[in-house]
mmCIF file of C-alpha atoms in Angstrom:
data_model
loop_
_atom_site.group_PDB
_atom_site.id
_atom_site.type_symbol
_atom_site.label_atom_id
_atom_site.label_comp_id
_atom_site.label_asym_id
_atom_site.label_seq_id
_atom_site.Cartn_x
_atom_site.Cartn_y
_atom_site.Cartn_z
ATOM 1 C CA MET A 382 249.080 293.888 -127.329
ATOM 2 C CA GLN A 383 246.767 296.768 -127.839
ATOM 3 C CA VAL A 384 243.166 295.946 -128.218
ATOM 4 C CA PRO A 385 239.624 297.745 -126.801
ATOM 5 C CA ALA A 386 238.040 297.197 -123.512
ATOM 6 C CA GLU A 387 234.564 296.881 -125.404
ATOM 7 C CA VAL A 388 233.029 295.917 -129.697
ATOM 8 C CA SER A 389 229.464 296.112 -129.485
ATOM 9 C CA ALA A 390 227.388 295.253 -132.770
ATOM 10 C CA GLU A 391 223.785 293.233 -133.397
ATOM 11 C CA ALA A 392 222.820 289.919 -133.573
ATOM 12 C CA GLY A 393 223.328 288.931 -137.311
ATOM 13 C CA ASP A 394 225.774 291.564 -138.154
ATOM 14 C CA ALA A 395 229.791 291.732 -138.531
ATOM 15 C CA ALA A 396 231.850 292.917 -135.672
ATOM 16 C CA MET A 397 235.752 293.418 -135.585
ATOM 17 C CA LEU A 398 237.588 292.980 -133.127
ATOM 18 C CA PRO A 399 240.792 295.283 -133.445
ATOM 19 C CA CYS A 400 243.761 294.124 -131.903
ATOM 20 C CA THR A 401 248.185 295.406 -132.377
ATOM 21 C CA PHE A 402 251.132 294.327 -131.105
ATOM 22 C CA THR A 403 255.118 295.441 -130.629
ATOM 23 C CA HIS A 404 257.519 293.400 -130.419
ATOM 24 C CA PRO A 405 261.518 293.684 -129.583
ATOM 25 C CA HIS A 406 262.452 292.349 -133.433
ATOM 26 C CA ARG A 407 263.546 295.314 -135.760
ATOM 27 C CA HIS A 408 263.179 292.905 -138.786
ATOM 28 C CA TYR A 409 261.632 289.596 -138.400
ATOM 29 C CA ASP A 410 260.822 287.323 -141.677
ATOM 30 C CA GLY A 411 260.542 283.896 -140.002
ATOM 31 C CA PRO A 412 257.840 282.097 -139.124
ATOM 32 C CA LEU A 413 254.462 283.719 -137.497
ATOM 33 C CA THR A 414 251.555 282.149 -136.211
ATOM 34 C CA ALA A 415 248.737 284.118 -135.349
ATOM 35 C CA ILE A 416 246.369 283.075 -132.503
ATOM 36 C CA TRP A 417 242.337 284.124 -131.241
ATOM 37 C CA ARG A 418 240.805 282.387 -128.406
ATOM 38 C CA ALA A 419 237.845 283.113 -126.624
ATOM 39 C CA GLY A 420 236.997 282.889 -122.768
ATOM 40 C CA GLU A 421 240.344 283.500 -120.785
ATOM 41 C CA PRO A 422 243.816 284.051 -121.799
ATOM 42 C CA TYR A 423 246.703 281.397 -122.508
ATOM 43 C CA ALA A 424 243.681 278.264 -121.810
ATOM 44 C CA GLY A 425 241.218 279.637 -123.889
ATOM 45 C CA PRO A 426 239.691 277.730 -127.176
ATOM 46 C CA GLN A 427 240.955 278.980 -129.823
ATOM 47 C CA VAL A 428 238.303 280.332 -132.564
ATOM 48 C CA PHE A 429 240.763 281.140 -134.888
ATOM 49 C CA ARG A 430 244.454 280.254 -136.220
ATOM 50 C CA CYS A 431 246.175 281.496 -139.121
ATOM 51 C CA THR A 432 250.419 280.973 -139.876
ATOM 52 C CA ALA A 433 252.596 282.821 -142.119
ATOM 53 C CA ALA A 434 255.524 280.601 -143.712
ATOM 54 C CA ARG A 435 258.853 282.837 -143.588
ATOM 55 C CA GLY A 436 258.541 285.645 -145.958
ATOM 56 C CA SER A 437 255.212 285.658 -146.721
ATOM 57 C CA GLU A 438 252.572 288.446 -145.553
ATOM 58 C CA LEU A 439 250.585 285.976 -146.168
ATOM 59 C CA CYS A 440 248.347 284.492 -143.223
ATOM 60 C CA GLN A 441 247.520 281.005 -144.556
ATOM 61 C CA THR A 442 243.970 279.833 -141.630
ATOM 62 C CA ALA A 443 244.460 276.525 -140.261
ATOM 63 C CA LEU A 444 240.937 277.025 -138.247
ATOM 64 C CA SER A 445 238.255 279.177 -138.403
ATOM 65 C CA LEU A 446 234.641 277.724 -135.740
ATOM 66 C CA HIS A 447 231.701 277.374 -137.975
ATOM 67 C CA GLY A 448 233.886 279.528 -140.740
ATOM 68 C CA ARG A 449 232.462 282.895 -139.104
ATOM 69 C CA PHE A 450 235.928 284.445 -138.372
ATOM 70 C CA ARG A 451 238.449 286.068 -140.731
ATOM 71 C CA LEU A 452 241.219 287.979 -139.537
ATOM 72 C CA LEU A 453 241.305 291.379 -141.236
ATOM 73 C CA GLY A 454 245.243 292.284 -139.688
ATOM 74 C CA ASN A 455 248.402 291.618 -142.105
ATOM 75 C CA PRO A 456 250.957 289.835 -139.224
ATOM 76 C CA ARG A 457 253.588 291.048 -140.393
ATOM 77 C CA ARG A 458 252.585 294.830 -139.856
ATOM 78 C CA ASN A 459 252.032 294.226 -136.351
ATOM 79 C CA ASP A 460 248.078 293.971 -137.133
ATOM 80 C CA LEU A 461 245.940 290.441 -135.230
ATOM 81 C CA SER A 462 242.312 292.374 -136.389
ATOM 82 C CA LEU A 463 239.988 289.556 -136.908
ATOM 83 C CA ARG A 464 236.048 290.139 -138.175
ATOM 84 C CA VAL A 465 233.726 287.585 -136.663
ATOM 85 C CA GLU A 466 229.863 287.658 -139.086
ATOM 86 C CA ARG A 467 226.523 286.761 -138.203
ATOM 87 C CA LEU A 468 227.011 287.254 -135.088
ATOM 88 C CA ALA A 469 224.646 285.147 -132.700
ATOM 89 C CA LEU A 470 224.024 286.463 -129.046
ATOM 90 C CA ALA A 471 226.362 283.123 -127.925
ATOM 91 C CA ASP A 472 229.739 285.178 -129.570
ATOM 92 C CA SER A 473 229.316 287.275 -126.183
ATOM 93 C CA GLY A 474 232.160 287.007 -124.362
ATOM 94 C CA ARG A 475 235.952 288.481 -124.018
ATOM 95 C CA TYR A 476 238.314 286.914 -126.834
ATOM 96 C CA PHE A 477 242.043 287.709 -126.300
ATOM 97 C CA CYS A 478 244.705 288.040 -129.393
ATOM 98 C CA ARG A 479 248.403 285.924 -129.487
ATOM 99 C CA VAL A 480 250.819 285.926 -131.830
ATOM 100 C CA GLU A 481 253.517 283.684 -132.029
ATOM 101 C CA PHE A 482 257.160 284.102 -133.271
ATOM 102 C CA ALA A 483 259.075 281.052 -134.049
ATOM 103 C CA GLY A 484 262.247 280.071 -132.012
ATOM 104 C CA ASP A 485 262.238 280.793 -128.255
ATOM 105 C CA ALA A 486 259.363 279.739 -126.457
ATOM 106 C CA HIS A 487 259.023 282.651 -124.894
ATOM 107 C CA ASP A 488 258.738 284.796 -128.312
ATOM 108 C CA ARG A 489 255.241 284.755 -127.714
ATOM 109 C CA TYR A 490 252.919 287.048 -126.915
ATOM 110 C CA GLU A 491 248.863 287.032 -125.765
ATOM 111 C CA SER A 492 246.223 290.268 -124.321
ATOM 112 C CA ARG A 493 245.287 289.243 -120.737
ATOM 113 C CA HIS A 494 242.267 290.740 -120.211
ATOM 114 C CA GLY A 495 241.418 290.780 -124.150
ATOM 115 C CA VAL A 496 238.415 292.427 -125.775
ATOM 116 C CA ARG A 497 234.780 292.439 -124.598
ATOM 117 C CA LEU A 498 232.655 291.774 -127.323
ATOM 118 C CA ARG A 499 228.656 292.617 -126.646
ATOM 119 C CA VAL A 500 225.805 291.256 -128.954
ATOM 120 C CA THR A 501 223.056 292.826 -128.537
ATOM 121 C CA ALA A 502 219.566 292.360 -130.213
ATOM 122 C CA ALA A 503 216.084 292.809 -130.491
ATOM 123 C CA PRO A 504 213.909 291.039 -128.040
ATOM 124 C CA ARG A 505 212.775 287.763 -129.066
ATOM 125 C CA ILE A 506 210.157 285.114 -127.975
ATOM 126 C CA VAL A 507 211.579 281.626 -128.784
ATOM 127 C CA ASN A 508 208.874 279.728 -126.519
ATOM 128 C CA ILE A 509 204.972 280.095 -124.804
ATOM 129 C CA SER A 510 203.129 277.582 -123.321
ATOM 130 C CA VAL A 511 200.468 276.867 -121.255
ATOM 131 C CA LEU A 512 200.866 273.903 -118.661
ATOM 132 C CA PRO A 513 198.571 272.350 -116.034
ATOM 133 C CA GLY A 514 198.537 273.777 -112.361
ATOM 134 C CA PRO A 515 196.972 272.062 -109.262
ATOM 135 C CA ALA A 516 193.698 271.523 -108.435
ATOM 136 C CA HIS A 517 192.993 271.386 -112.164
ATOM 137 C CA ALA A 518 193.967 274.616 -112.997
ATOM 138 C CA PHE A 519 196.701 275.735 -115.802
ATOM 139 C CA ARG A 520 199.351 277.795 -115.847
ATOM 140 C CA ALA A 521 200.972 279.139 -119.164
ATOM 141 C CA LEU A 522 204.737 280.230 -118.978
ATOM 142 C CA CYS A 523 206.793 283.044 -121.476
ATOM 143 C CA THR A 524 210.048 282.656 -122.259
ATOM 144 C CA ALA A 525 211.816 285.530 -124.445
ATOM 145 C CA GLU A 526 215.547 286.255 -124.961
ATOM 146 C CA GLY A 527 217.506 289.753 -126.066
ATOM 147 C CA GLU A 528 220.595 292.000 -124.758
ATOM 148 C CA PRO A 529 219.809 294.014 -123.100
ATOM 149 C CA PRO A 530 217.391 291.432 -121.504
ATOM 150 C CA PRO A 531 214.113 292.208 -122.390
ATOM 151 C CA ALA A 532 211.213 292.947 -119.608
ATOM 152 C CA LEU A 533 207.748 290.633 -119.832
ATOM 153 C CA SER A 534 204.919 290.522 -119.392
ATOM 154 C CA TRP A 535 200.968 289.630 -119.870
ATOM 155 C CA SER A 536 197.697 290.870 -121.369
ATOM 156 C CA GLY A 537 194.616 289.051 -121.176
ATOM 157 C CA PRO A 538 190.569 288.801 -119.686
ATOM 158 C CA ALA A 539 190.964 290.041 -116.312
ATOM 159 C CA LEU A 540 193.964 290.988 -116.572
ATOM 160 C CA GLY A 541 194.094 294.808 -118.129
ATOM 161 C CA ASN A 542 196.287 295.821 -120.131
ATOM 162 C CA SER A 543 199.339 294.740 -118.751
ATOM 163 C CA SER A 544 200.180 292.292 -115.568
ATOM 164 C CA ALA A 545 204.005 292.237 -113.854
ATOM 165 C CA ALA A 546 204.060 288.133 -114.016
ATOM 166 C CA LEU A 547 206.058 285.989 -111.649
ATOM 167 C CA PRO A 548 209.516 285.667 -112.557
ATOM 168 C CA GLY A 549 211.211 282.634 -113.809
ATOM 169 C CA GLN A 550 214.318 281.219 -114.240
ATOM 170 C CA GLY A 551 216.533 282.866 -116.798
ATOM 171 C CA HIS A 552 220.053 282.596 -117.778
ATOM 172 C CA GLY A 553 222.080 284.572 -120.503
ATOM 173 C CA TYR A 554 219.768 286.693 -122.129
ATOM 174 C CA GLN A 555 217.192 284.452 -121.919
ATOM 175 C CA VAL A 556 213.926 285.176 -119.162
ATOM 176 C CA THR A 557 211.064 283.397 -118.380
ATOM 177 C CA ALA A 558 208.516 284.944 -116.900
ATOM 178 C CA GLU A 559 204.621 282.693 -115.344
ATOM 179 C CA LEU A 560 200.853 283.765 -114.925
ATOM 180 C CA PRO A 561 200.042 281.532 -112.588
ATOM 181 C CA ALA A 562 196.607 280.899 -112.989
ATOM 182 C CA LEU A 563 194.224 281.600 -115.869
ATOM 183 C CA THR A 564 190.895 281.958 -114.389
ATOM 184 C CA ARG A 565 188.883 282.156 -117.541
ATOM 185 C CA ASP A 566 189.010 281.807 -121.079
ATOM 186 C CA GLY A 567 190.085 283.748 -123.705
ATOM 187 C CA ARG A 568 193.155 284.690 -125.575
ATOM 188 C CA TYR A 569 197.001 285.666 -122.952
ATOM 189 C CA THR A 570 199.302 288.080 -124.656
ATOM 190 C CA CYS A 571 203.080 287.531 -123.766
ATOM 191 C CA THR A 572 205.283 290.804 -124.752
ATOM 192 C CA ALA A 573 208.813 291.056 -124.596
ATOM 193 C CA ALA A 574 210.223 294.583 -124.454
ATOM 194 C CA ASN A 575 212.983 296.343 -124.712
ATOM 195 C CA SER A 576 215.177 299.169 -126.014
ATOM 196 C CA LEU A 577 215.856 297.744 -129.529
ATOM 197 C CA GLY A 578 212.210 296.532 -129.473
ATOM 198 C CA ARG A 579 209.679 294.270 -129.294
ATOM 199 C CA ALA A 580 207.800 291.106 -129.490
ATOM 200 C CA GLU A 581 204.162 289.028 -128.756
ATOM 201 C CA ALA A 582 202.828 285.616 -128.199
ATOM 202 C CA SER A 583 199.343 284.939 -127.620
ATOM 203 C CA VAL A 584 198.033 281.793 -126.757
ATOM 204 C CA TYR A 585 194.349 280.650 -126.636
ATOM 205 C CA LEU A 586 192.881 278.798 -123.769
ATOM 206 C CA PHE A 587 189.231 277.361 -124.130
ATOM 207 C CA ARG A 588 187.280 275.154 -122.102
ATOM 208 C CA PHE A 589 184.299 273.470 -122.670
ATOM 209 C CA HIS A 590 180.941 273.075 -120.627
ATOM 210 C CA GLY A 591 179.081 270.982 -122.835
ATOM 211 C CA THR A 592 177.623 270.735 -126.496
ATOM 212 C CA PRO A 593 179.130 274.867 -128.232
ATOM 213 C CA GLY A 594 176.631 276.773 -128.629
ATOM 214 C CA ALA A 595 176.311 279.420 -131.709
ATOM 215 C CA SER A 596 178.358 282.087 -129.695
ATOM 216 C CA THR A 597 181.072 279.978 -128.775
ATOM 217 C CA LEU A 598 180.972 278.828 -132.137
ATOM 218 C CA ALA A 599 181.615 282.368 -133.241
ATOM 219 C CA LEU A 600 184.343 282.507 -131.360
ATOM 220 C CA LEU A 601 186.271 279.475 -132.528
ATOM 221 C CA LEU A 602 185.344 280.348 -135.903
ATOM 222 C CA GLY A 603 187.187 283.885 -135.536
ATOM 223 C CA ALA A 604 190.408 282.930 -133.034
ATOM 224 C CA LEU A 605 191.077 278.862 -134.609
ATOM 225 C CA GLY A 606 190.135 279.152 -137.625
ATOM 226 C CA LEU A 607 189.286 276.162 -139.823
ATOM 227 C CA LYS A 608 191.798 274.039 -138.103
ATOM 228 C CA ALA A 609 188.949 274.939 -134.629
ATOM 229 C CA LEU A 610 186.322 274.154 -137.553
ATOM 230 C CA LEU A 611 187.132 270.501 -138.141
ATOM 231 C CA LEU A 612 187.651 269.999 -133.953
ATOM 232 C CA LEU A 613 183.546 271.135 -133.771
ATOM 233 C CA VAL A 614 182.989 269.049 -136.687
ATOM 234 C CA VAL A 615 183.748 265.689 -134.223
ATOM 235 C CA LEU A 616 182.813 267.477 -131.400
ATOM 236 C CA GLY A 617 179.312 267.783 -133.147
ATOM 237 C CA ALA A 618 179.642 264.086 -134.011
ATOM 238 C CA ARG A 619 179.796 263.041 -130.226
ATOM 239 C CA ALA A 620 176.719 265.267 -129.223
ATOM 240 C CA THR A 621 174.829 263.522 -132.196
ATOM 241 C CA ARG A 622 175.664 259.763 -131.329
ATOM 242 C CA GLN A 623 175.021 260.348 -127.405
ATOM 243 C CA HIS A 624 171.410 260.810 -129.025
ATOM 244 C CA LEU A 625 171.246 257.740 -130.461
ATOM 245 C CA GLY A 626 172.872 255.970 -127.819
ATOM 246 C CA GLY A 627 176.303 255.007 -128.860
ATOM 247 C CA CYS A 628 179.804 255.269 -127.340
ATOM 248 C CA ILE A 629 182.912 257.073 -129.321
ATOM 249 C CA PRO A 630 186.443 257.254 -128.236
ATOM 250 C CA ASP A 631 187.868 259.700 -127.464
ATOM 251 C CA LEU A 632 190.423 261.956 -129.400
ATOM 252 C CA GLY A 633 193.974 259.955 -129.558
ATOM 253 C CA GLY A 634 197.121 260.932 -129.615
ATOM 254 C CA SER A 635 197.941 261.876 -133.649
ATOM 255 C CA GLN A 636 194.956 263.786 -134.361
ATOM 256 C CA ALA A 637 196.167 266.229 -131.354
ATOM 257 C CA GLN A 638 199.841 265.895 -132.380
ATOM 258 C CA GLU A 639 198.540 267.622 -136.247
ATOM 259 C CA SER A 640 197.030 270.194 -134.410
ATOM 260 C CA ASN A 641 197.652 273.664 -132.701
ATOM 261 C CA TYR A 642 195.470 272.199 -129.657
ATOM 262 C CA GLU A 643 198.385 270.832 -128.139
ATOM 263 C CA ASN A 644 196.561 270.398 -124.592
ATOM 264 C CA LEU A 645 193.509 268.740 -125.826
ATOM 265 C CA ASN A 646 195.379 265.472 -123.752
ATOM 266 C CA GLN A 647 197.606 267.269 -121.682
ATOM 267 C CA MET A 648 196.191 266.087 -118.422
ATOM 268 C CA ASN A 649 197.319 262.230 -119.861
ATOM 269 C CA PRO A 650 201.228 261.146 -119.594
ATOM 270 C CA PRO A 651 203.069 260.377 -122.672
ATOM 271 C CA GLY A 652 202.074 257.109 -124.009
ATOM 272 C CA HIS A 653 199.007 256.752 -122.257
ATOM 273 C CA GLN A 654 196.265 255.155 -124.365
ATOM 274 C CA VAL A 655 192.451 257.256 -123.633
ATOM 275 C CA PRO A 656 190.205 254.964 -122.861
ATOM 276 C CA ARG A 657 186.451 254.409 -125.224
ATOM 277 C CA VAL A 658 183.396 257.015 -122.958
ATOM 278 C CA CYS A 659 180.395 257.590 -124.385
ATOM 279 C CA CYS A 660 180.206 261.081 -124.950
ATOM 280 C CA GLU A 661 177.866 262.401 -121.812
ATOM 281 C CA GLU A 662 180.380 261.637 -119.612
ATOM 282 C CA LEU A 663 183.172 262.934 -122.093
ATOM 283 C CA LEU A 664 180.757 266.776 -122.291
ATOM 284 C CA GLY A 665 180.526 266.688 -118.400
ATOM 285 C CA HIS A 666 184.687 267.681 -118.190
ATOM 286 C CA HIS A 667 186.688 270.519 -118.950
ATOM 287 C CA HIS A 668 188.673 269.797 -121.930
ATOM 288 C CA PRO A 669 190.599 272.661 -122.463
ATOM 289 C CA VAL A 670 192.156 273.402 -126.266
ATOM 290 C CA VAL A 671 194.849 275.970 -126.677
ATOM 291 C CA LEU A 672 196.376 277.914 -130.105
ATOM 292 C CA HIS A 673 199.518 279.553 -130.217
ATOM 293 C CA GLU A 674 199.728 282.664 -131.872
ATOM 294 C CA LYS A 675 203.032 284.345 -132.898
#
């Protein structure tokens, strides 16, 4: 069994896994089966299998995982080369080719070391979020994937152009970095970079300390767009109700789900009912508003 040590291709493209073999039969015209395994030889899961009938050069496909594996070679001519379509990062790993001749149980051959498929990809940020931290503070998390694994950095208010974040848990082609404390309101941007490219995603944090003034209105309108305007209308209605001596309930969970401000009720556990509060009491607390942007 002859295979290369490694094949490399980019995610989304196709890759060819070469495999040729020799056998002791000078002329063999009987049934044969071609098999490809993933992970480990002899016991790994099969991702492709085809069978050629006696006297036929056509190897009829019996298994093709997710329909993405296709035989390129001709087993009758000692070629088991395989094509893998629509590559994903999860396809990275070792693959092992095998040929089985009918008859003797020992008349079967499989590559021992296999060929390593290395799938490369430019960075992609799969998640960015702001979570509550200790002492009513907030922290930010950013998870990205790519191969080679991307380096992550944060930028934002009081951080300068780049800040090395605390590395979080990562597995395989994914990495996570944490910004442990968001000390100022504004836009925080996570940047992921490797040799194939870079990607960015941002999150906005705003905490209100009373009725918003003109400068706050301008900032929100510029950064948050139409949904921020709708939120300000609600806050304005609360301020008006305060002068009238009335109270209105806080925003419900369904309103928060329809907007991008995912942290409006973040300090309340799921299913918790927000009580009715007076506007004066509401405006005396910090209510963060977070907007995601990619």
